[in-house]
Amino acid sequence: MPITYSDLYSKIISFENLYLAFQEAIKGRRTKPEVLAFCRRHEEKIMDMHRALKAGTWEPGGYIEFLARTEVKRRIIHAPIFRDRIVQMAIYRVLMPLFENKFIYDSYACRQGKGTHSAKARTQTFLRRAARNYDSVYVLQGDISKYYPSIYKPYLMEKIARTVRDKQLLELLEKIYYGFNDNDRGIPIGAATSQMAANVVLDTLDHFVKECLCLKYYVRYMDDFIIILDSKEKLKKVLEDVTWLISGTLKLSLNPKTQIYPASKGVDFVGYRIWATHVLPRKRDIKAAKLRFKDLSYKFRWNRINLDDVKPRVDSFLGYMQHCNGYESTKSTLKWLRLQRRHENENRLYQNH
């Protein structure tokens, strides 16, 4: 019998919880006009929010859409307006600890104390154990095709209802998820309740792999996962079982790029290439960093940027590289950064590191 919780709505909409959610929501956003406007009379506005939620008249106000670019991909983000962000954070603060109690250990995305570096370390640990225990080591690597836009909301609400037995809270969550669009597919990327929902849905896959298939070497980071075994044939059967669950129960589909390969090729996962013996940066990330440093050098030379603009980009690169065996790659990449102003005789190389 699953553990369920009731009487959660009053905790979520309490002034105290909404105020704490407000403090979380303003982190890193204090200078934005929308946030500054809210902060001028924030206590009064939070109280108005509390009254509307208590009366059941609160309605979501929509999302701000923008394109997020990385070196690897582009994706459309839908960020809730600030007052909605507070409500979603208030829900997240109360609900997420309840779901955390049910999640498996080896799920690493959007969880406190987890993250990409923990997932990388766990993957390498599993590769080392498999190398000791198996004569040969193979990896099944897969991900969900267009995960956030494809999440099937009836299953999401059904899964949440197995933990939440509070009618008012379930109605509020339906307002939020169906407020993004009025069909049964898709939740926004960029909202706290969406991060929670994404983990709740794939928690079904986690428990299926660990408890039904009894597989030890499994790691998931959001919609990307790896499974390690000692033969291609076994992994092909596992893939059939996983595909059956994902398509039949979760109403989702695997990316066609899902593959089975020998671990000796290295596992390209959570931003790194991972072997049992060492970890290397992704080649495309190194290439992108070189191009980025070349561009920074050009802009610095023509006085379009200064050292304060360059330093965060270099720090970010060094932060990424310190978690792998990339000394030579770091040296070769930093050579592309030449900070020389126009008409100066000497190169002013970046000396902060």
Coordinates of N, CA and C in Angstrom, one line a residue, residues 94-273:
V94 N 6.8 22.0 -0.3 CA 6.1 21.0 0.5 C 6.1 19.6 -0.1
L95 N 5.9 19.6 -1.4 CA 5.7 18.3 -2.1 C 7.0 17.5 -2.3
M96 N 8.0 18.2 -2.7 CA 9.3 17.6 -3.2 C 9.9 16.6 -2.1
P97 N 9.9 17.1 -0.8 CA 10.4 16.1 0.2 C 9.6 14.8 0.3
L98 N 8.3 14.9 0.0 CA 7.5 13.7 0.1 C 7.9 12.7 -1.0
F99 N 8.1 13.3 -2.2 CA 8.5 12.4 -3.3 C 9.9 11.9 -3.2
E100 N 10.8 12.8 -2.6 CA 12.2 12.4 -2.4 C 12.2 11.1 -1.6
N101 N 11.3 10.9 -0.7 CA 11.3 9.6 0.1 C 11.0 8.4 -0.7
K102 N 10.5 8.6 -1.9 CA 10.1 7.5 -2.7 C 11.0 7.3 -3.9
F103 N 11.9 8.3 -4.2 CA 12.8 8.2 -5.4 C 13.9 7.2 -5.0
I104 N 14.4 6.6 -6.1 CA 15.6 5.7 -5.9 C 16.9 6.6 -5.7
Y105 N 17.9 6.0 -5.2 CA 19.2 6.7 -5.0 C 19.8 7.2 -6.3
D106 N 19.7 6.4 -7.3 CA 20.4 6.7 -8.6 C 19.7 7.5 -9.6
S107 N 18.8 8.4 -9.1 CA 18.2 9.4 -9.9 C 18.9 10.7 -9.5
Y108 N 19.4 11.5 -10.5 CA 20.4 12.6 -10.1 C 20.0 14.0 -10.5
A109 N 18.9 14.2 -11.3 CA 18.6 15.5 -11.8 C 17.6 16.2 -10.8
C110 N 17.8 17.5 -10.6 CA 16.9 18.4 -9.9 C 16.6 17.8 -8.5
R111 N 17.7 17.3 -7.8 CA 17.6 16.9 -6.5 C 18.7 17.4 -5.7
Q112 N 18.4 17.8 -4.5 CA 19.4 18.4 -3.6 C 20.5 17.4 -3.3
G113 N 21.8 17.8 -3.4 CA 22.9 16.9 -3.1 C 23.2 16.0 -4.2
K114 N 22.5 16.1 -5.4 CA 22.8 15.2 -6.5 C 23.5 16.1 -7.6
G115 N 23.0 15.9 -8.9 CA 23.6 16.7 -10.0 C 24.5 16.0 -10.9
T116 N 25.0 16.7 -11.9 CA 25.8 16.0 -13.0 C 27.1 15.4 -12.5
H117 N 27.8 16.0 -11.5 CA 29.1 15.5 -11.1 C 28.8 14.2 -10.2
S118 N 27.8 14.2 -9.5 CA 27.4 13.0 -8.7 C 27.1 11.8 -9.7
A119 N 26.3 12.2 -10.7 CA 25.9 11.2 -11.7 C 27.1 10.6 -12.4
K120 N 28.1 11.5 -12.8 CA 29.3 11.1 -13.4 C 30.1 10.1 -12.5
A121 N 30.2 10.5 -11.3 CA 31.0 9.7 -10.3 C 30.4 8.3 -10.2
R122 N 29.0 8.3 -10.1 CA 28.3 7.0 -9.9 C 28.5 6.1 -11.1
T123 N 28.4 6.8 -12.3 CA 28.6 6.0 -13.5 C 29.9 5.4 -13.6
Q124 N 31.0 6.1 -13.2 CA 32.3 5.6 -13.2 C 32.5 4.4 -12.2
T125 N 31.8 4.6 -11.1 CA 31.9 3.5 -10.0 C 31.2 2.3 -10.6
F126 N 30.1 2.4 -11.3 CA 29.4 1.2 -11.8 C 30.3 0.6 -12.9
L127 N 30.9 1.4 -13.7 CA 31.8 0.8 -14.8 C 33.0 0.1 -14.2
R128 N 33.5 0.6 -13.1 CA 34.6 -0.1 -12.4 C 34.2 -1.4 -11.8
R129 N 33.0 -1.4 -11.2 CA 32.5 -2.7 -10.6 C 32.2 -3.7 -11.7
A130 N 31.6 -3.2 -12.8 CA 31.3 -4.1 -13.9 C 32.5 -4.7 -14.5
A131 N 33.6 -3.9 -14.6 CA 34.9 -4.4 -15.1 C 35.5 -5.5 -14.3
R132 N 35.3 -5.4 -12.9 CA 35.8 -6.4 -12.0 C 34.9 -7.6 -12.1
N133 N 33.6 -7.5 -12.3 CA 32.7 -8.6 -12.2 C 32.4 -9.3 -13.5
Y134 N 32.6 -8.6 -14.6 CA 32.2 -9.2 -15.9 C 33.5 -9.4 -16.8
D135 N 33.4 -10.4 -17.7 CA 34.5 -10.6 -18.7 C 34.4 -9.5 -19.7
S136 N 33.2 -9.1 -20.0 CA 33.0 -8.0 -21.0 C 31.9 -7.1 -20.4
V137 N 31.9 -5.8 -20.8 CA 31.0 -4.8 -20.3 C 30.4 -4.0 -21.5
Y138 N 29.0 -4.0 -21.4 CA 28.3 -3.3 -22.4 C 27.3 -2.3 -21.8
V139 N 27.0 -1.3 -22.5 CA 26.1 -0.2 -22.0 C 24.9 0.0 -22.9
L140 N 23.8 0.1 -22.3 CA 22.5 0.6 -22.9 C 22.3 2.0 -22.5
Q141 N 22.3 2.9 -23.5 CA 22.2 4.3 -23.3 C 20.9 4.8 -24.0
G142 N 20.0 5.4 -23.3 CA 18.8 5.9 -23.9 C 18.3 7.2 -23.3
D143 N 17.4 7.8 -24.0 CA 16.7 9.0 -23.5 C 15.3 9.1 -24.1
I144 N 14.5 9.9 -23.5 CA 13.1 10.0 -23.9 C 13.0 11.1 -25.0
S145 N 12.3 10.8 -26.1 CA 12.2 11.7 -27.2 C 11.3 12.9 -26.8
K146 N 11.9 14.1 -26.9 CA 11.1 15.4 -26.6 C 10.4 15.2 -25.3
Y147 N 11.1 15.0 -24.2 CA 10.5 14.6 -23.0 C 9.4 15.6 -22.4
Y148 N 9.8 16.8 -22.1 CA 8.9 17.7 -21.5 C 7.7 18.0 -22.4
P149 N 7.8 18.2 -23.7 CA 6.6 18.5 -24.5 C 5.8 17.2 -24.7
S150 N 6.3 16.0 -24.3 CA 5.5 14.8 -24.5 C 4.9 14.2 -23.3
I151 N 5.2 14.7 -22.1 CA 4.7 14.2 -20.9 C 3.2 14.1 -20.9
Y152 N 2.7 12.9 -20.6 CA 1.3 12.7 -20.7 C 0.6 13.0 -19.3
K153 N -0.1 14.1 -19.3 CA -0.6 14.7 -18.1 C -1.6 13.8 -17.3
P154 N -2.4 13.1 -18.0 CA -3.3 12.2 -17.2 C -2.5 11.2 -16.3
Y155 N -1.4 10.7 -16.9 CA -0.6 9.7 -16.1 C 0.2 10.5 -15.0
L156 N 0.6 11.7 -15.3 CA 1.3 12.5 -14.3 C 0.4 12.7 -13.1
M157 N -0.9 13.1 -13.4 CA -1.8 13.4 -12.3 C -2.1 12.1 -11.5
E158 N -2.2 11.0 -12.3 CA -2.5 9.7 -11.6 C -1.4 9.4 -10.7
K159 N -0.1 9.6 -11.2 CA 1.0 9.2 -10.3 C 1.1 10.2 -9.1
I160 N 0.9 11.4 -9.3 CA 0.9 12.4 -8.1 C -0.2 12.0 -7.1
A161 N -1.4 11.6 -7.6 CA -2.5 11.2 -6.7 C -2.2 10.0 -5.9
R162 N -1.2 9.2 -6.3 CA -0.8 8.0 -5.5 C -0.1 8.5 -4.2
T163 N 0.4 9.7 -4.2 CA 1.1 10.2 -3.0 C 0.2 11.3 -2.3
V164 N -0.4 12.1 -3.2 CA -1.2 13.3 -2.6 C -2.7 12.9 -2.6
R165 N -3.3 12.9 -1.4 CA -4.7 12.7 -1.2 C -5.4 14.0 -0.8
D166 N -5.0 15.1 -1.4 CA -5.6 16.4 -1.1 C -6.3 16.9 -2.3
K167 N -7.6 17.0 -2.3 CA -8.4 17.3 -3.5 C -8.0 18.8 -4.0
Q168 N -7.9 19.7 -3.0 CA -7.6 21.1 -3.4 C -6.3 21.2 -4.0
L169 N -5.3 20.5 -3.5 CA -4.0 20.6 -4.1 C -3.9 19.9 -5.5
L170 N -4.6 18.8 -5.7 CA -4.6 18.2 -7.0 C -5.3 19.1 -8.0
E171 N -6.3 19.8 -7.6 CA -7.0 20.8 -8.5 C -6.1 21.9 -8.8
L172 N -5.3 22.4 -7.8 CA -4.3 23.5 -8.1 C -3.2 23.0 -9.1
L173 N -2.8 21.8 -8.9 CA -1.7 21.3 -9.8 C -2.3 21.1 -11.2
E174 N -3.6 20.7 -11.3 CA -4.2 20.6 -12.7 C -4.3 22.0 -13.3
K175 N -4.6 23.0 -12.5 CA -4.6 24.4 -13.1 C -3.3 24.8 -13.6
I176 N -2.2 24.4 -12.9 CA -0.9 24.8 -13.3 C -0.4 24.0 -14.6
Y177 N -0.6 22.7 -14.6 CA -0.2 21.9 -15.7 C -1.0 22.1 -17.0
Y178 N -2.3 22.2 -16.8 CA -3.2 22.5 -17.9 C -3.3 24.0 -18.3
G179 N -2.8 24.8 -17.4 CA -2.7 26.2 -17.7 C -1.6 26.5 -18.7
F180 N -0.6 25.6 -18.9 CA 0.4 25.8 -19.9 C -0.2 25.5 -21.3
N181 N -0.9 24.5 -21.4 CA -1.7 24.2 -22.6 C -2.9 23.4 -22.2
D182 N -4.0 23.4 -23.0 CA -5.2 22.7 -22.6 C -5.3 21.3 -23.1
N183 N -4.2 20.7 -23.6 CA -4.3 19.3 -24.1 C -3.6 18.4 -23.1
D184 N -3.6 17.1 -23.4 CA -3.0 16.1 -22.5 C -1.5 16.0 -22.6
R185 N -0.8 16.7 -23.5 CA 0.6 16.5 -23.6 C 1.3 17.8 -23.3
G186 N 2.5 17.7 -22.6 CA 3.4 18.8 -22.5 C 3.3 19.6 -21.2
I187 N 4.4 19.8 -20.6 CA 4.6 20.7 -19.5 C 5.7 21.7 -19.8
P188 N 5.8 22.8 -19.2 CA 6.8 23.8 -19.5 C 8.2 23.4 -19.0
I189 N 9.2 23.7 -19.8 CA 10.6 23.6 -19.2 C 10.9 25.0 -18.6
G190 N 11.3 25.0 -17.3 CA 11.7 26.2 -16.6 C 10.9 26.5 -15.4
A191 N 10.0 25.6 -15.0 CA 9.2 25.8 -13.8 C 9.5 24.7 -12.7
A192 N 9.5 25.1 -11.5 CA 9.8 24.2 -10.4 C 8.9 23.0 -10.4
T193 N 7.6 23.2 -10.6 CA 6.6 22.1 -10.6 C 6.9 21.2 -11.8
S194 N 7.5 21.7 -12.8 CA 7.8 20.8 -14.0 C 9.0 19.9 -13.7
Q195 N 10.0 20.5 -13.0 CA 11.1 19.6 -12.6 C 10.7 18.5 -11.7
M196 N 9.8 18.8 -10.8 CA 9.2 17.8 -9.9 C 8.5 16.8 -10.7
A197 N 7.6 17.2 -11.6 CA 6.8 16.3 -12.4 C 7.6 15.4 -13.3
A198 N 8.7 15.9 -13.9 CA 9.6 15.1 -14.7 C 10.2 14.0 -14.0
N199 N 10.6 14.2 -12.7 CA 11.1 13.1 -11.9 C 10.1 12.2 -11.4
V200 N 8.9 12.7 -11.1 CA 7.8 11.8 -10.7 C 7.4 10.8 -11.8
V201 N 7.3 11.3 -13.0 CA 6.9 10.4 -14.1 C 7.9 9.3 -14.3
L202 N 9.2 9.7 -14.4 CA 10.2 8.7 -14.7 C 10.6 7.9 -13.4
D203 N 10.1 8.2 -12.3 CA 10.3 7.4 -11.1 C 9.7 6.0 -11.3
T204 N 8.7 5.9 -12.2 CA 8.1 4.6 -12.5 C 9.2 3.7 -13.3
L205 N 9.9 4.4 -14.2 CA 11.0 3.7 -14.9 C 12.1 3.2 -13.9
D206 N 12.4 4.1 -13.0 CA 13.5 3.8 -12.0 C 13.2 2.5 -11.2
H207 N 12.0 2.5 -10.7 CA 11.6 1.3 -9.9 C 11.4 0.1 -10.7
F208 N 11.0 0.2 -11.9 CA 10.8 -0.9 -12.8 C 12.2 -1.5 -13.1
V209 N 13.2 -0.7 -13.4 CA 14.5 -1.2 -13.7 C 15.2 -1.8 -12.5
K210 N 15.1 -1.2 -11.4 CA 15.7 -1.6 -10.1 C 15.0 -2.8 -9.5
E211 N 13.7 -2.8 -9.4 CA 12.9 -3.8 -8.7 C 12.4 -4.9 -9.5
C212 N 11.9 -4.6 -10.7 CA 11.3 -5.6 -11.6 C 12.3 -6.3 -12.4
L213 N 13.3 -5.6 -13.0 CA 14.3 -6.2 -13.8 C 15.5 -6.5 -12.9
C214 N 15.6 -6.0 -11.7 CA 16.6 -6.3 -10.7 C 18.0 -6.0 -11.3
L215 N 18.2 -4.8 -11.9 CA 19.4 -4.4 -12.4 C 20.1 -3.4 -11.5
K216 N 21.4 -3.7 -11.2 CA 22.1 -2.8 -10.2 C 22.7 -1.6 -10.9
Y217 N 23.3 -1.8 -12.0 CA 24.0 -0.7 -12.6 C 23.2 0.2 -13.6
Y218 N 22.4 1.1 -12.9 CA 21.5 1.9 -13.6 C 21.6 3.3 -13.0
V219 N 21.7 4.3 -13.9 CA 21.8 5.7 -13.5 C 20.9 6.5 -14.4
R220 N 20.1 7.4 -13.8 CA 19.3 8.3 -14.7 C 19.6 9.8 -14.3
Y221 N 19.7 10.6 -15.3 CA 19.8 12.1 -15.1 C 18.7 12.7 -16.0
M222 N 17.6 13.1 -15.4 CA 16.4 13.5 -16.0 C 15.9 12.5 -17.0
D223 N 15.9 12.8 -18.3 CA 15.3 11.8 -19.3 C 16.4 11.0 -19.9
D224 N 17.7 11.1 -19.5 CA 18.8 10.3 -20.0 C 19.2 9.2 -19.0
F225 N 19.4 8.0 -19.5 CA 19.7 6.9 -18.5 C 20.7 6.0 -19.2
I226 N 21.4 5.3 -18.3 CA 22.3 4.2 -18.8 C 22.1 2.9 -17.9
I227 N 22.3 1.8 -18.6 CA 22.2 0.5 -17.9 C 23.4 -0.3 -18.3
I228 N 24.1 -0.9 -17.4 CA 25.4 -1.6 -17.7 C 25.2 -3.1 -17.4
L229 N 25.5 -4.0 -18.4 CA 25.5 -5.4 -18.2 C 26.7 -6.0 -18.9
D230 N 26.7 -7.4 -18.9 CA 27.8 -8.1 -19.5 C 27.6 -8.6 -20.9
S231 N 26.5 -8.3 -21.5 CA 26.3 -8.8 -22.9 C 25.3 -8.0 -23.7
K232 N 25.5 -7.9 -25.0 CA 24.6 -7.2 -25.8 C 23.2 -7.9 -25.8
E233 N 23.2 -9.2 -25.8 CA 21.9 -9.9 -25.9 C 21.1 -9.6 -24.7
K234 N 21.7 -9.6 -23.5 CA 20.9 -9.3 -22.3 C 20.3 -7.8 -22.4
L235 N 21.1 -6.9 -22.8 CA 20.7 -5.5 -22.9 C 19.6 -5.3 -24.0
K236 N 19.6 -6.1 -25.1 CA 18.6 -6.1 -26.0 C 17.2 -6.5 -25.4
K237 N 17.3 -7.5 -24.6 CA 16.0 -7.9 -23.9 C 15.6 -6.8 -22.9
V238 N 16.6 -6.2 -22.2 CA 16.2 -5.1 -21.3 C 15.6 -4.0 -22.1
L239 N 16.2 -3.7 -23.2 CA 15.6 -2.6 -24.1 C 14.2 -2.9 -24.5
E240 N 13.9 -4.1 -24.8 CA 12.5 -4.5 -25.1 C 11.6 -4.2 -23.9
D241 N 12.0 -4.6 -22.7 CA 11.2 -4.4 -21.5 C 11.0 -2.9 -21.2
V242 N 12.1 -2.1 -21.3 CA 12.0 -0.7 -21.0 C 11.1 0.0 -22.0
T243 N 11.3 -0.4 -23.3 CA 10.4 0.2 -24.3 C 9.0 -0.1 -24.1
W244 N 8.7 -1.3 -23.7 CA 7.3 -1.7 -23.3 C 6.7 -0.8 -22.2
L245 N 7.5 -0.6 -21.2 CA 7.0 0.3 -20.1 C 6.8 1.7 -20.5
I246 N 7.8 2.3 -21.2 CA 7.8 3.7 -21.6 C 6.7 4.0 -22.5
S247 N 6.5 3.1 -23.5 CA 5.4 3.3 -24.5 C 4.0 3.0 -23.9
G248 N 3.9 1.9 -23.2 CA 2.6 1.4 -22.8 C 2.1 2.1 -21.5
T249 N 2.9 2.3 -20.5 CA 2.5 2.9 -19.3 C 2.7 4.4 -19.2
L250 N 3.9 4.8 -19.6 CA 4.1 6.3 -19.5 C 3.6 7.1 -20.8
K251 N 3.3 6.3 -21.8 CA 2.8 7.0 -23.1 C 3.8 7.9 -23.7
L252 N 5.1 7.5 -23.6 CA 6.2 8.2 -24.2 C 6.9 7.3 -25.2
S253 N 8.0 7.9 -25.8 CA 8.8 7.1 -26.7 C 10.3 7.3 -26.5
L254 N 11.1 6.3 -26.8 CA 12.5 6.5 -26.7 C 13.1 7.2 -27.9
N255 N 14.1 7.9 -27.7 CA 14.8 8.6 -28.8 C 15.4 7.5 -29.7
P256 N 15.3 7.6 -31.1 CA 15.8 6.6 -32.0 C 17.4 6.5 -31.8
K257 N 18.0 7.4 -31.2 CA 19.5 7.3 -31.0 C 19.8 6.4 -29.8
T258 N 18.9 5.9 -29.1 CA 19.1 4.9 -28.1 C 20.0 3.8 -28.6
Q259 N 21.0 3.4 -27.9 CA 22.0 2.4 -28.5 C 22.6 1.5 -27.4
I260 N 23.1 0.4 -27.9 CA 23.9 -0.5 -27.0 C 25.3 -0.6 -27.6
Y261 N 26.3 -0.5 -26.8 CA 27.7 -0.4 -27.3 C 28.7 -0.9 -26.2
P262 N 29.9 -1.3 -26.5 CA 30.9 -1.7 -25.5 C 31.3 -0.6 -24.7
A263 N 31.5 -0.8 -23.4 CA 32.0 0.3 -22.5 C 33.3 0.8 -22.8
S264 N 34.1 0.0 -23.6 CA 35.4 0.4 -24.0 C 35.4 1.7 -24.8
K265 N 34.3 2.0 -25.5 CA 34.1 3.2 -26.3 C 34.0 4.5 -25.4
G266 N 33.7 4.3 -24.1 CA 33.5 5.4 -23.3 C 32.0 5.8 -23.3
V267 N 31.5 6.2 -22.1 CA 30.1 6.6 -22.0 C 29.9 8.1 -22.0
D268 N 29.3 8.6 -23.1 CA 29.1 10.0 -23.2 C 27.8 10.4 -22.4
F269 N 28.0 10.9 -21.2 CA 26.9 11.1 -20.3 C 27.1 12.2 -19.4
V270 N 26.1 13.0 -19.1 CA 26.1 14.2 -18.2 C 27.3 15.1 -18.5
G271 N 27.6 15.3 -19.8 CA 28.6 16.3 -20.2 C 30.1 15.8 -20.2
Y272 N 30.3 14.5 -20.0 CA 31.6 14.0 -20.0 C 31.7 12.6 -20.8
R273 N 32.9 12.2 -21.1 CA 33.1 10.8 -21.7 C 33.8 10.0 -20.6

